[in-house]
Amino acid sequence: MSVLVYTESEEGKFKKVALEVASYAKAVANQLGTTVTAITFNAEQVSELGNYGVDKVLNISNSELKTFNANGYAEAIKQVAEKEGTKVVILSSSANSKYIAPLLAVGLQAGYASNVIEAPSSTSPFTVKRTAFTNKAFETMTINTEVKIVGVSHNAFGLVETTGNASAENFSPSISNLQVQVESVDKASNKVSIADADIVVSAGRGLKGPENWGMIEELASVLGAATACSKPVSDLGWRPHSEHVGQTGKPVAANLYIAIGISGAIQHLAGINASKVKVVINNDPEAPFFKAADYGVVGDAFVVVPQLIEKLKTFKAQQ
Amino acid sequence: MKILVCISHVPDTTSKINFTEGDTKFDTNGVQFVINPNDEFGLTRAMWFKEKQGANVTVVNVGGAETEPTLRKALAIGADAAIRVNRAATDGFSVAKQLAQVVKDGGYDLVIAGRESIDYNGGMVPGMIAGLTNANFINNCIGLEIEGTTAKAIREIDGGKETLSTTLPLVIGGQKGLVEESDLKIPNMRGIMMARQKPLTILEPVEATAETTSVKFEKPAPKGAVKLIAPDNLDALVDLLHNEAKVI
Ligand SMILES: Cc1cc2nc3c(=O)[nH]c(=O)nc-3n(C[C@H](O)[C@H](O)[C@H](O)COP(=O)(O)OP(=O)(O)OC[C@H]3O[C@@H](n4cnc5c(N)ncnc54)[C@H](O)[C@@H]3O)c2cc1C
Ligand SMILES: Nc1ncnc2c1ncn2[C@@H]1O[C@H](COP(=O)(O)O)[C@@H](O)[C@H]1O
């Protein structure tokens, strides 16, 4: 009966989203008067999950599932859900979770709501609120099936610490067919990804050319932030496509989004609107971004950004 | 190779989003509809397979008659045939079930759908089609090559990418990167004329029970005014971000 949550880890360590979905699962379990069971793959310090409301951890250490595989992971989660008699499965909005969720939905004959931003407003009927129209609206939706799958939006629910102990068990699923093989992975290990970042520093065509991104990267590094860009910047090849954010690029739901030399077109704003605090630096006071931002500096990026870097370095040194 | 490209018919990205009928329905008044951007990349990649490898390309939409101009546009871009399953797209699962039926009946080798639609953003239809038809599945697909029945694909992951191999039948959730923005195909006059002769078949839906139900919509609360900080007073910005917003 317990609420099942898929807690993602990397190199044995839990990601921040894992702690967020665990917190969310705890809230749902409280509503349903049940416990939380987490499922992890090859994680090490599983007891950490106890601090976020998890009662039991099922750790899967299967040699076939050492690296992510959507079919294999979905199959393992399905077997756990069936064994536990789970009625609610919680996942995140990471690329991997969104890959697994629809496969799992078919496997468990479960209704799936993605991009959910709040704990259910009711558990009968099971009612959740999600973003729709790329953050231009919210949708209230009921899940009608016996088993329900909820994909929680990044940074929407937050981390909720409690005191508790998570017991650990191992689980060995029987995996028949992985269907897709990973040949190689190409991942910058020293960079914060947009999906995982608390702060995102983003720049647009106002920067004039790729040679001017040094100060953007420096600002990001001072803040421990990820770098991003507007669509034309990636179309022009100034920055990789993976940095393109917006309605047709990656969504950003950071705590702080800093937009430099970005006009604030509707498609750009749609993708970054879920961020909590927005700062714009633009030399045109009429730029639409000023209507969407919390804080704004009207000024030349080439003057403002280097100064801001210095101020932040001083600030960080004092902390 | 038989390719099916799933086309979602969505409001243009510049659309203002409003609702009617007590905030239960999307207000289509004055809204222009387009091919979902992720599907445009997929359709152009399908055209590449047609031109280079002789693939046959069918486009499909689950929706009412109002989506036919969008399907005609896909035909004008170069698809060989179109199918419309005559059912309102009320929820992701019911749509996926219709599409899975089309895939089974048509014996398609490759199904190209988009990572997500920009209207309801379910991000679920391609994976569900794969699950329902027992096909292999690659999501967030930003590169795809096919030789015989073997596929090599690139998938975007958080913070990087992955090269994958698999076999047909295959479903992908595609996005920008499948082809470059500058390679996107737009209909020309000849294409538009030819599209009129191409078949657009209307199929009746199979039975499907909605697993989720949309109850109501709301728009985000209006935003308060921006706080402006003078460019020569950036200490104030650092202070606000630290003490007021508490984000650094
Ligand atoms: C179908 C479709 C989908 C789209 N999807 C996206 C999307 O997902 N994401 C996205 O970003 N865009 C998207 N766009 C593009 C969008 O409409 C805008 O064209 C784009 O966001 C503009 O990028 P920009 O702000 O970098 O450039 P511009 O609009 O050229 O703005 C540059 C800004 O920099 C400012 N500036 C110039 N010099 C300086 C300086 N020295 N210091 C400070 N500021 C300066 C200018 O005042 C201006 O406001 C989409 C468009 C379409 C048609
Ligand atoms: N009504 C529909 N008709 C055809 N294809 C659809 C429909 N809805 C969704 N799709 C496909 O599924 C993808 C993801 O949609 P969604 O799961 O709604 O985010 C879209 O990019 C389309 O390729």
XYZ file of C-alpha atoms and ligand atoms in Angstrom:
643
model
C 0.000 0.000 0.000
C 2.965 2.316 0.606
C 3.642 5.252 -1.691
C 6.516 4.331 -3.993
C 9.070 6.934 -5.029
C 11.899 6.598 -7.533
C 14.906 8.366 -6.024
C 17.596 9.096 -8.586
C 21.274 8.882 -7.789
C 24.483 9.541 -9.624
C 27.703 7.735 -8.805
C 26.011 6.346 -5.720
C 24.902 9.745 -4.376
C 21.320 10.986 -4.341
C 20.489 13.931 -6.553
C 18.662 16.913 -5.110
C 15.525 15.947 -7.053
C 15.548 12.607 -5.244
C 15.193 14.393 -1.912
C 12.467 16.613 -3.364
C 10.387 13.717 -4.700
C 10.896 11.879 -1.405
C 9.500 14.944 0.409
C 6.551 14.963 -1.978
C 5.953 11.241 -1.479
C 5.917 11.783 2.290
C 3.199 14.436 1.903
C 1.085 12.046 -0.176
C 1.689 9.189 2.270
C 0.503 11.404 5.139
C -2.682 12.164 3.221
C -3.267 8.478 2.593
C -2.184 7.375 6.062
C 0.558 5.105 4.763
C 4.348 4.866 4.500
C 6.928 5.735 1.843
C 9.049 3.158 0.047
C 11.890 4.444 -2.108
C 13.402 2.546 -4.988
C 17.019 3.258 -5.885
C 19.546 1.777 -8.262
C 23.085 1.229 -6.985
C 22.850 3.959 -4.359
C 25.201 3.983 -1.388
C 24.170 6.156 1.591
C 20.507 5.070 1.478
C 19.827 6.112 5.096
C 19.951 9.798 4.028
C 16.459 9.310 2.594
C 15.097 8.842 6.118
C 15.572 12.576 6.670
C 13.064 13.250 3.905
C 10.325 10.935 5.073
C 11.263 7.612 3.509
C 10.498 4.575 5.684
C 11.964 1.809 3.566
C 14.507 1.751 0.762
C 14.639 -0.998 -1.808
C 18.066 -0.860 -3.373
C 18.488 -2.586 -6.693
C 21.999 -3.693 -7.399
C 21.643 -5.550 -10.636
C 24.667 -5.779 -12.917
C 22.399 -5.298 -15.937
C 21.123 -2.032 -14.508
C 24.427 -0.390 -13.594
C 23.718 2.397 -16.044
C 20.310 3.872 -16.769
C 18.039 1.912 -19.072
C 14.442 3.058 -19.428
C 12.874 -0.345 -20.068
C 14.944 -2.063 -17.394
C 14.246 0.605 -14.792
C 10.543 0.777 -15.649
C 10.311 -3.019 -15.370
C 12.076 -3.026 -11.987
C 9.835 -0.256 -10.621
C 6.775 -2.099 -11.916
C 7.803 -5.277 -10.108
C 8.323 -3.391 -6.867
C 4.976 -1.605 -7.245
C 3.214 -4.933 -7.729
C 5.023 -6.575 -4.840
C 4.201 -3.665 -2.512
C 0.639 -3.256 -3.718
C 1.445 0.381 -4.423
C -1.329 2.746 -5.419
C 0.781 5.864 -6.011
C 4.187 6.083 -7.732
C 6.131 9.351 -7.617
C 8.844 10.349 -10.087
C 10.673 13.585 -10.865
C 10.805 15.677 -14.041
C 14.361 14.695 -14.947
C 14.988 13.469 -18.485
C 15.302 9.919 -17.129
C 12.106 10.050 -15.069
C 10.148 11.436 -18.011
C 11.545 8.620 -20.141
C 10.436 5.925 -17.692
C 7.032 7.308 -16.656
C 4.949 6.577 -19.788
C 6.406 3.044 -20.057
C 5.546 2.445 -16.426
C 2.070 3.909 -16.946
C 1.367 1.312 -19.628
C 2.912 -1.475 -17.545
C 0.861 -0.665 -14.451
C -2.248 0.488 -16.334
C -1.854 3.677 -14.359
C -2.910 7.216 -15.194
C 0.041 9.601 -15.307
C 0.125 13.326 -14.535
C 3.383 15.096 -15.402
C 4.776 18.487 -14.300
C 2.836 18.449 -11.045
C 3.564 21.428 -8.782
C 1.662 20.780 -5.540
C 0.672 17.945 -3.229
C -2.723 16.501 -4.252
C -5.620 18.758 -3.238
C -7.680 15.611 -2.726
C -6.868 11.910 -2.786
C -10.391 10.847 -3.729
C -10.779 11.709 -6.513
C -7.002 11.984 -6.797
C -6.569 15.608 -7.878
C -3.337 17.361 -8.776
C -2.289 20.710 -10.202
C 0.225 20.808 -13.028
C 1.672 23.309 -15.453
C 0.328 23.299 -18.993
C 0.792 25.391 -22.117
C 4.515 25.600 -21.323
C 4.007 27.467 -18.055
C 1.454 29.869 -19.512
C -1.257 28.183 -17.411
C -2.010 25.644 -14.685
C -4.288 22.665 -15.096
C -6.148 20.814 -12.368
C -6.466 17.160 -13.265
C -7.838 14.008 -11.717
C -6.219 10.622 -12.132
C -8.981 8.049 -12.423
C -7.119 4.742 -12.363
C -6.487 2.572 -9.339
C -2.726 3.056 -9.600
C -1.542 6.641 -10.122
C 1.758 8.032 -11.351
C 2.777 11.574 -10.471
C 5.736 13.358 -12.080
C 6.759 16.239 -9.818
C 8.053 19.470 -11.391
C 11.574 20.537 -10.458
C 11.813 22.903 -7.516
C 8.038 23.196 -7.148
C 7.558 21.342 -3.878
C 10.960 21.842 -2.282
C 12.776 19.761 0.320
C 11.008 18.986 3.578
C 13.287 17.573 6.261
C 11.976 15.357 9.023
C 13.632 12.960 11.393
C 13.257 9.354 10.587
C 15.042 6.175 9.814
C 14.910 4.399 6.538
C 15.431 0.665 6.637
C 17.261 -0.804 3.676
C 16.570 -3.955 1.715
C 17.856 -5.302 -1.540
C 15.539 -6.234 -4.355
C 16.410 -8.335 -7.386
C 14.023 -7.817 -10.266
C 14.026 -10.242 -13.152
C 14.792 -8.211 -16.220
C 14.241 -9.895 -19.539
C 14.906 -7.381 -22.265
C 16.714 -4.058 -22.114
C 15.706 -3.233 -25.721
C 18.084 -0.275 -26.018
C 21.870 -0.400 -25.424
C 24.030 2.525 -24.369
C 27.119 2.761 -26.583
C 28.685 5.851 -25.036
C 27.936 8.732 -22.708
C 29.233 12.223 -23.243
C 28.742 14.327 -20.153
C 30.690 17.288 -18.838
C 31.462 16.220 -15.280
C 32.675 19.612 -14.066
C 29.607 21.576 -15.157
C 26.283 22.103 -13.390
C 23.443 20.979 -15.660
C 20.456 23.256 -16.244
C 18.145 20.584 -14.862
C 20.046 20.281 -11.586
C 20.959 23.935 -11.084
C 19.615 26.188 -8.336
C 20.855 29.212 -10.253
C 20.954 29.662 -14.039
C 22.859 32.453 -15.785
C 21.526 32.947 -19.284
C 22.545 35.274 -22.095
C 21.115 36.337 -25.429
C 21.875 38.007 -28.688
C 22.672 41.225 -26.806
C 26.125 39.751 -26.144
C 27.008 40.213 -29.824
C 29.159 37.097 -30.286
C 30.400 33.834 -28.778
C 33.727 35.448 -27.860
C 31.922 37.437 -25.177
C 30.727 34.445 -23.135
C 33.784 34.471 -20.855
C 32.066 36.831 -18.418
C 28.888 34.738 -18.475
C 30.829 31.623 -17.554
C 32.682 33.505 -14.856
C 29.463 34.857 -13.372
C 28.053 31.326 -13.418
C 31.111 29.901 -11.758
C 31.055 32.512 -8.967
C 27.423 31.565 -8.288
C 27.828 27.819 -8.819
C 25.280 28.228 -11.598
C 24.544 26.549 -14.923
C 24.831 28.551 -18.150
C 21.974 28.840 -20.646
C 21.078 30.924 -23.696
C 18.222 32.146 -25.873
C 17.216 30.241 -28.996
C 18.872 32.490 -31.623
C 22.163 32.168 -29.755
C 22.113 28.389 -30.158
C 20.758 28.590 -33.721
C 23.693 30.868 -34.594
C 26.034 28.265 -33.148
C 27.404 30.634 -30.496
C 26.435 28.113 -27.809
C 25.434 24.408 -27.919
C 21.770 23.450 -28.434
C 21.770 21.884 -24.994
C 21.872 25.421 -23.537
C 18.782 26.628 -25.440
C 16.045 27.356 -22.926
C 12.450 28.400 -23.543
C 9.211 27.047 -24.882
C 10.942 24.993 -27.581
C 14.109 24.383 -25.590
C 14.720 23.272 -22.038
C 12.403 24.432 -19.301
C 14.076 26.183 -16.357
C 12.665 26.040 -12.843
C 15.584 27.477 -10.900
C 15.559 29.487 -7.680
C 17.316 32.321 -9.508
C 17.382 33.018 -13.243
C 19.618 35.833 -14.481
C 18.929 36.986 -18.058
C 21.594 39.099 -19.732
C 20.990 40.723 -23.122
C 17.777 38.737 -23.613
C 14.744 40.690 -24.821
C 12.121 38.492 -23.158
C 10.123 37.156 -26.115
C 6.974 35.224 -25.158
C 8.583 31.911 -26.175
C 11.604 32.582 -24.012
C 9.562 33.592 -20.983
C 7.249 30.598 -21.310
C 10.156 28.275 -20.705
C 11.756 30.041 -17.769
C 8.710 31.384 -15.953
C 8.645 28.606 -13.391
C 11.867 30.034 -11.940
C 11.295 31.670 -8.582
C 13.321 34.885 -8.849
C 14.203 36.525 -12.141
C 16.847 39.203 -12.733
C 17.241 41.008 -16.056
C 20.215 43.022 -17.267
C 19.422 44.861 -20.494
C 20.326 48.267 -21.924
C 16.833 48.822 -23.306
C 14.379 49.843 -20.577
C 11.525 48.878 -22.938
C 12.676 45.249 -23.242
C 9.671 43.012 -22.413
C 11.769 41.058 -19.905
C 11.408 43.925 -17.415
C 7.696 43.081 -17.173
C 8.466 39.487 -16.208
C 11.405 40.074 -13.856
C 11.625 40.674 -10.109
C 14.819 42.720 -10.284
C 16.188 44.661 -13.218
C 19.267 46.635 -14.138
C 18.994 48.958 -17.133
C 22.543 49.064 -18.388
C 25.194 47.782 -20.753
C 25.961 44.146 -20.031
C 29.610 44.700 -20.865
C 29.838 47.198 -18.009
C 27.353 45.691 -15.542
C 28.354 42.012 -15.644
C 32.082 42.460 -14.842
C 31.149 44.732 -11.931
C 28.522 42.305 -10.692
C 31.137 39.523 -10.752
C 33.437 41.603 -8.534
C 30.624 42.461 -6.107
C 29.620 38.805 -5.871
C 33.191 37.683 -5.301
C 33.462 40.146 -2.405
C 30.101 38.950 -1.075
C 31.111 35.274 -1.321
C 34.425 35.985 0.391
C 32.542 37.488 3.344
C 30.169 34.539 3.711
C 10.803 1.452 -44.348
C 7.362 2.650 -43.301
C 7.424 5.721 -41.084
C 4.538 7.178 -39.117
C 4.974 10.762 -37.913
C 2.602 11.802 -35.121
C 1.536 15.394 -35.528
C 0.106 17.344 -32.667
C -1.922 20.417 -33.683
C -1.046 23.178 -31.219
C -1.443 26.927 -30.711
C 1.312 28.985 -32.289
C 4.063 29.831 -29.770
C 3.081 33.525 -29.733
C -0.483 32.707 -28.633
C -1.935 34.266 -25.540
C -3.553 31.476 -23.575
C -7.144 32.015 -22.413
C -9.916 29.711 -21.276
C -13.702 29.587 -21.700
C -16.684 27.639 -20.338
C -15.841 28.412 -16.729
C -12.099 27.903 -17.288
C -12.588 24.318 -18.422
C -11.744 24.696 -22.130
C -8.897 26.278 -24.033
C -10.190 29.352 -25.864
C -9.294 28.913 -29.534
C -10.642 32.332 -30.453
C -8.092 34.196 -32.561
C -5.507 31.454 -32.054
C -3.451 30.232 -34.961
C -2.617 26.531 -34.964
C 0.630 25.006 -36.129
C 2.464 21.690 -36.249
C 3.929 21.116 -32.780
C 7.564 22.365 -32.995
C 9.043 19.023 -31.839
C 7.018 17.253 -34.546
C 8.330 19.645 -37.193
C 11.860 18.441 -36.462
C 10.638 14.831 -36.655
C 8.783 15.393 -39.916
C 11.842 16.954 -41.528
C 13.964 13.999 -40.389
C 11.338 11.670 -41.907
C 11.669 13.574 -45.203
C 15.408 12.899 -45.063
C 14.728 9.141 -44.712
C 12.311 9.396 -47.640
C 14.793 11.188 -49.884
C 17.916 9.226 -48.942
C 16.527 5.790 -48.113
C 13.234 5.632 -49.970
C 11.072 5.561 -46.860
C 7.313 5.942 -47.103
C 5.962 8.581 -44.720
C 2.467 8.818 -43.260
C 1.421 11.571 -40.864
C -1.302 11.094 -38.273
C -3.309 13.211 -35.888
C -5.944 12.330 -33.338
C -8.425 15.158 -33.383
C -11.471 16.787 -34.920
C -11.873 18.070 -38.481
C -10.294 21.381 -37.448
C -6.853 19.741 -37.447
C -6.970 18.871 -41.164
C -5.203 22.062 -42.344
C -2.270 21.058 -40.130
C -2.191 17.584 -41.721
C -2.427 19.161 -45.198
C 0.557 21.285 -44.307
C 2.508 18.142 -43.414
C 1.488 16.642 -46.774
C 2.648 19.820 -48.512
C 5.999 19.476 -46.769
C 6.274 16.050 -48.390
C 4.526 13.296 -46.440
C 2.921 10.669 -48.710
C -0.355 10.175 -46.870
C -2.263 11.432 -43.862
C -4.568 9.833 -41.320
C -6.905 11.575 -38.927
C -8.422 9.551 -36.124
C -11.728 11.226 -35.505
C -11.687 11.740 -31.755
C -11.089 14.747 -29.558
C -7.650 14.578 -27.934
C -8.955 14.625 -24.379
C -6.098 12.890 -22.553
C -2.696 11.436 -23.322
C -3.573 7.786 -22.811
C -6.626 7.777 -25.084
C -4.601 9.504 -27.796
C -1.752 6.999 -27.413
C -4.238 4.135 -27.649
C -5.588 5.452 -30.979
C -2.076 5.931 -32.319
C -1.011 2.447 -31.164
C -3.933 1.003 -33.142
C -2.848 2.917 -36.251
C 0.703 1.603 -35.775
C -0.482 -2.013 -35.417
C -2.825 -1.860 -38.399
C -0.297 -0.095 -40.629
C 2.771 -2.156 -39.692
C 5.040 0.859 -39.330
C 8.744 0.249 -38.663
C 9.470 3.648 -37.199
C 7.157 5.995 -35.296
C 8.379 9.544 -34.905
C 6.608 11.629 -32.270
C 7.700 14.682 -30.329
C 9.248 14.745 -26.857
C 6.248 16.781 -25.762
C 3.490 18.897 -27.193
C 3.552 22.588 -26.320
C -0.147 22.672 -25.418
C -0.825 20.152 -22.666
C 2.862 19.176 -22.317
C 2.048 15.671 -21.252
C 5.316 14.241 -22.537
C 3.676 10.847 -22.488
C 2.216 9.909 -25.859
C 5.389 8.510 -27.533
C 6.373 6.331 -24.552
C 2.834 5.041 -24.263
C 2.711 4.141 -27.963
C 5.954 2.193 -27.472
C 4.547 0.450 -24.408
C 1.257 -0.383 -26.120
C 2.878 -1.730 -29.297
C 5.874 -3.437 -27.649
C 8.279 -1.361 -29.700
C 11.661 -0.076 -28.595
C 11.647 3.513 -27.397
C 14.092 6.402 -27.324
C 13.050 9.696 -25.772
C 14.647 13.144 -26.120
C 16.058 11.924 -29.414
C 18.439 14.430 -31.059
C 19.978 12.216 -33.715
C 18.795 9.131 -35.610
C 20.381 6.904 -38.271
C 18.882 3.669 -39.566
C 20.595 0.823 -41.454
C 18.356 -2.141 -42.260
C 16.652 -2.905 -38.971
C 19.360 -1.371 -36.774
C 19.026 2.114 -35.365
C 21.668 4.371 -33.862
C 20.338 7.282 -31.895
C 21.563 10.129 -29.759
C 19.572 11.049 -26.685
C 19.882 14.272 -24.755
C 20.355 13.632 -21.036
C 20.584 16.142 -18.202
C 23.998 17.692 -18.709
C 25.075 15.826 -21.832
C 24.164 13.195 -24.368
C 24.196 9.455 -24.880
C 24.685 7.342 -27.993
C 22.318 4.374 -28.120
C 21.731 1.416 -30.375
C 18.535 -0.520 -30.854
C 16.416 -2.198 -33.484
C 13.184 -1.563 -35.344
C 10.290 -1.359 -34.666
C 11.138 1.819 -32.829
C 9.289 4.827 -31.408
C 11.121 8.066 -30.751
C 10.241 11.195 -28.804
C 12.105 13.719 -30.941
C 13.149 17.322 -30.537
C 15.394 20.035 -31.982
C 18.689 18.490 -33.009
C 17.065 15.677 -35.028
C 17.634 18.203 -37.800
C 18.967 21.736 -37.586
C 16.542 24.637 -37.336
C 17.844 25.956 -40.666
C 16.966 22.648 -42.364
C 13.311 22.696 -41.330
C 11.124 22.226 -44.389
C 8.400 24.685 -45.235
C 5.763 24.022 -47.877
C 6.332 25.474 -51.341
C 3.702 26.093 -54.039
C 4.317 22.765 -55.775
C 4.054 20.935 -52.459
C 0.786 22.683 -51.635
C -0.672 21.739 -55.052
C 0.458 18.120 -54.722
C -0.911 17.867 -51.191
C -4.438 18.302 -52.577
C -4.119 14.995 -54.447
C -2.690 13.034 -51.541
C -4.923 10.763 -49.456
C -6.217 11.959 -46.093
C -7.962 9.013 -44.512
C -10.373 9.476 -41.638
C -10.518 6.587 -39.194
C -13.052 6.014 -36.462
C -11.535 5.735 -32.980
C -11.114 2.554 -30.970
C -12.589 2.478 -27.509
C -10.432 4.022 -24.820
C -11.213 5.086 -21.276
C -9.583 8.310 -20.167
C -7.134 7.603 -17.346
C -6.945 11.272 -16.422
C -9.528 14.038 -16.637
C -8.878 17.733 -16.973
C -10.974 19.634 -14.424
C -10.069 23.281 -14.858
C -7.404 25.741 -15.926
C -6.067 28.913 -14.396
C -3.588 31.544 -15.413
C -0.607 32.545 -13.294
C -1.219 35.485 -10.950
C -0.176 38.803 -12.498
C 3.384 39.733 -11.742
C 4.271 42.625 -9.417
C 6.370 45.486 -10.779
C 10.089 44.939 -11.312
C 12.478 46.521 -8.800
C 15.001 48.540 -10.723
C 18.543 48.831 -9.446
C 20.876 51.512 -10.809
C 23.823 50.049 -12.734
C 26.255 51.916 -10.477
C 24.649 50.486 -7.335
C 25.099 46.757 -7.788
C 25.801 46.267 -4.095
C 22.083 46.862 -3.696
C 21.321 44.020 -6.117
C 23.588 41.617 -4.220
C 21.950 42.717 -0.986
C 18.410 42.209 -2.336
C 19.238 38.776 -3.723
C 20.738 37.780 -0.389
C 18.432 39.382 2.172
C 15.123 39.847 0.369
C 14.936 37.096 -2.235
C 17.239 34.784 -0.242
C 18.527 33.059 -3.361
C 22.267 33.634 -2.900
C 8.331 28.805 -33.029
C 9.274 29.641 -32.207
C 9.782 29.098 -31.046
C 10.693 29.839 -30.271
N 11.184 29.279 -29.135
C 12.085 29.982 -28.396
C 12.644 29.434 -27.208
O 12.344 28.296 -26.816
N 13.547 30.149 -26.524
C 13.932 31.408 -26.918
O 14.784 32.011 -26.237
N 13.418 31.945 -28.027
C 12.516 31.273 -28.773
N 12.034 31.826 -29.924
C 12.630 33.094 -30.405
C 12.039 34.304 -29.750
O 10.882 34.700 -30.447
C 13.059 35.468 -29.783
O 13.416 35.732 -31.128
C 14.336 35.187 -28.997
O 14.038 34.732 -27.700
C 15.170 36.447 -28.906
O 16.441 36.151 -28.397
P 17.284 37.266 -27.682
O 16.493 37.887 -26.616
O 18.588 36.650 -27.319
O 17.612 38.296 -28.871
P 16.988 39.711 -29.204
O 15.533 39.681 -29.282
O 17.774 40.177 -30.371
O 17.330 40.578 -27.935
C 18.602 41.003 -27.577
C 18.436 41.895 -26.366
O 19.719 42.281 -25.918
C 19.655 43.642 -25.529
N 21.019 44.188 -25.660
C 21.701 44.521 -26.784
N 22.915 44.975 -26.464
C 23.016 44.923 -25.124
C 24.032 45.271 -24.205
N 25.224 45.751 -24.602
N 23.785 45.113 -22.895
C 22.591 44.622 -22.446
N 21.607 44.277 -23.284
C 21.814 44.423 -24.606
C 18.667 44.275 -26.461
O 18.116 45.441 -25.854
C 17.636 43.162 -26.626
O 16.603 43.286 -25.665
C 11.098 31.132 -30.689
C 10.560 31.671 -31.851
C 9.661 30.938 -32.604
C 9.093 31.554 -33.840
N -3.627 14.356 -30.763
C -2.466 13.897 -31.237
N -2.373 13.413 -32.487
C -1.195 12.948 -32.975
N -0.054 12.938 -32.290
C -0.080 13.418 -31.031
C -1.274 13.926 -30.440
N -0.974 14.324 -29.179
C 0.343 14.085 -28.995
N 0.892 13.544 -30.114
C 2.306 13.167 -30.336
O 2.931 12.940 -29.074
C 3.962 13.906 -28.844
C 4.020 14.248 -27.365
O 2.777 14.767 -26.959
P 2.328 14.878 -25.439
O 2.487 13.541 -24.827
O 0.925 15.350 -25.520
O 3.246 15.898 -24.815
C 3.641 15.052 -29.778
O 4.802 15.795 -30.086
C 3.075 14.305 -30.980
O 4.110 13.759 -31.770
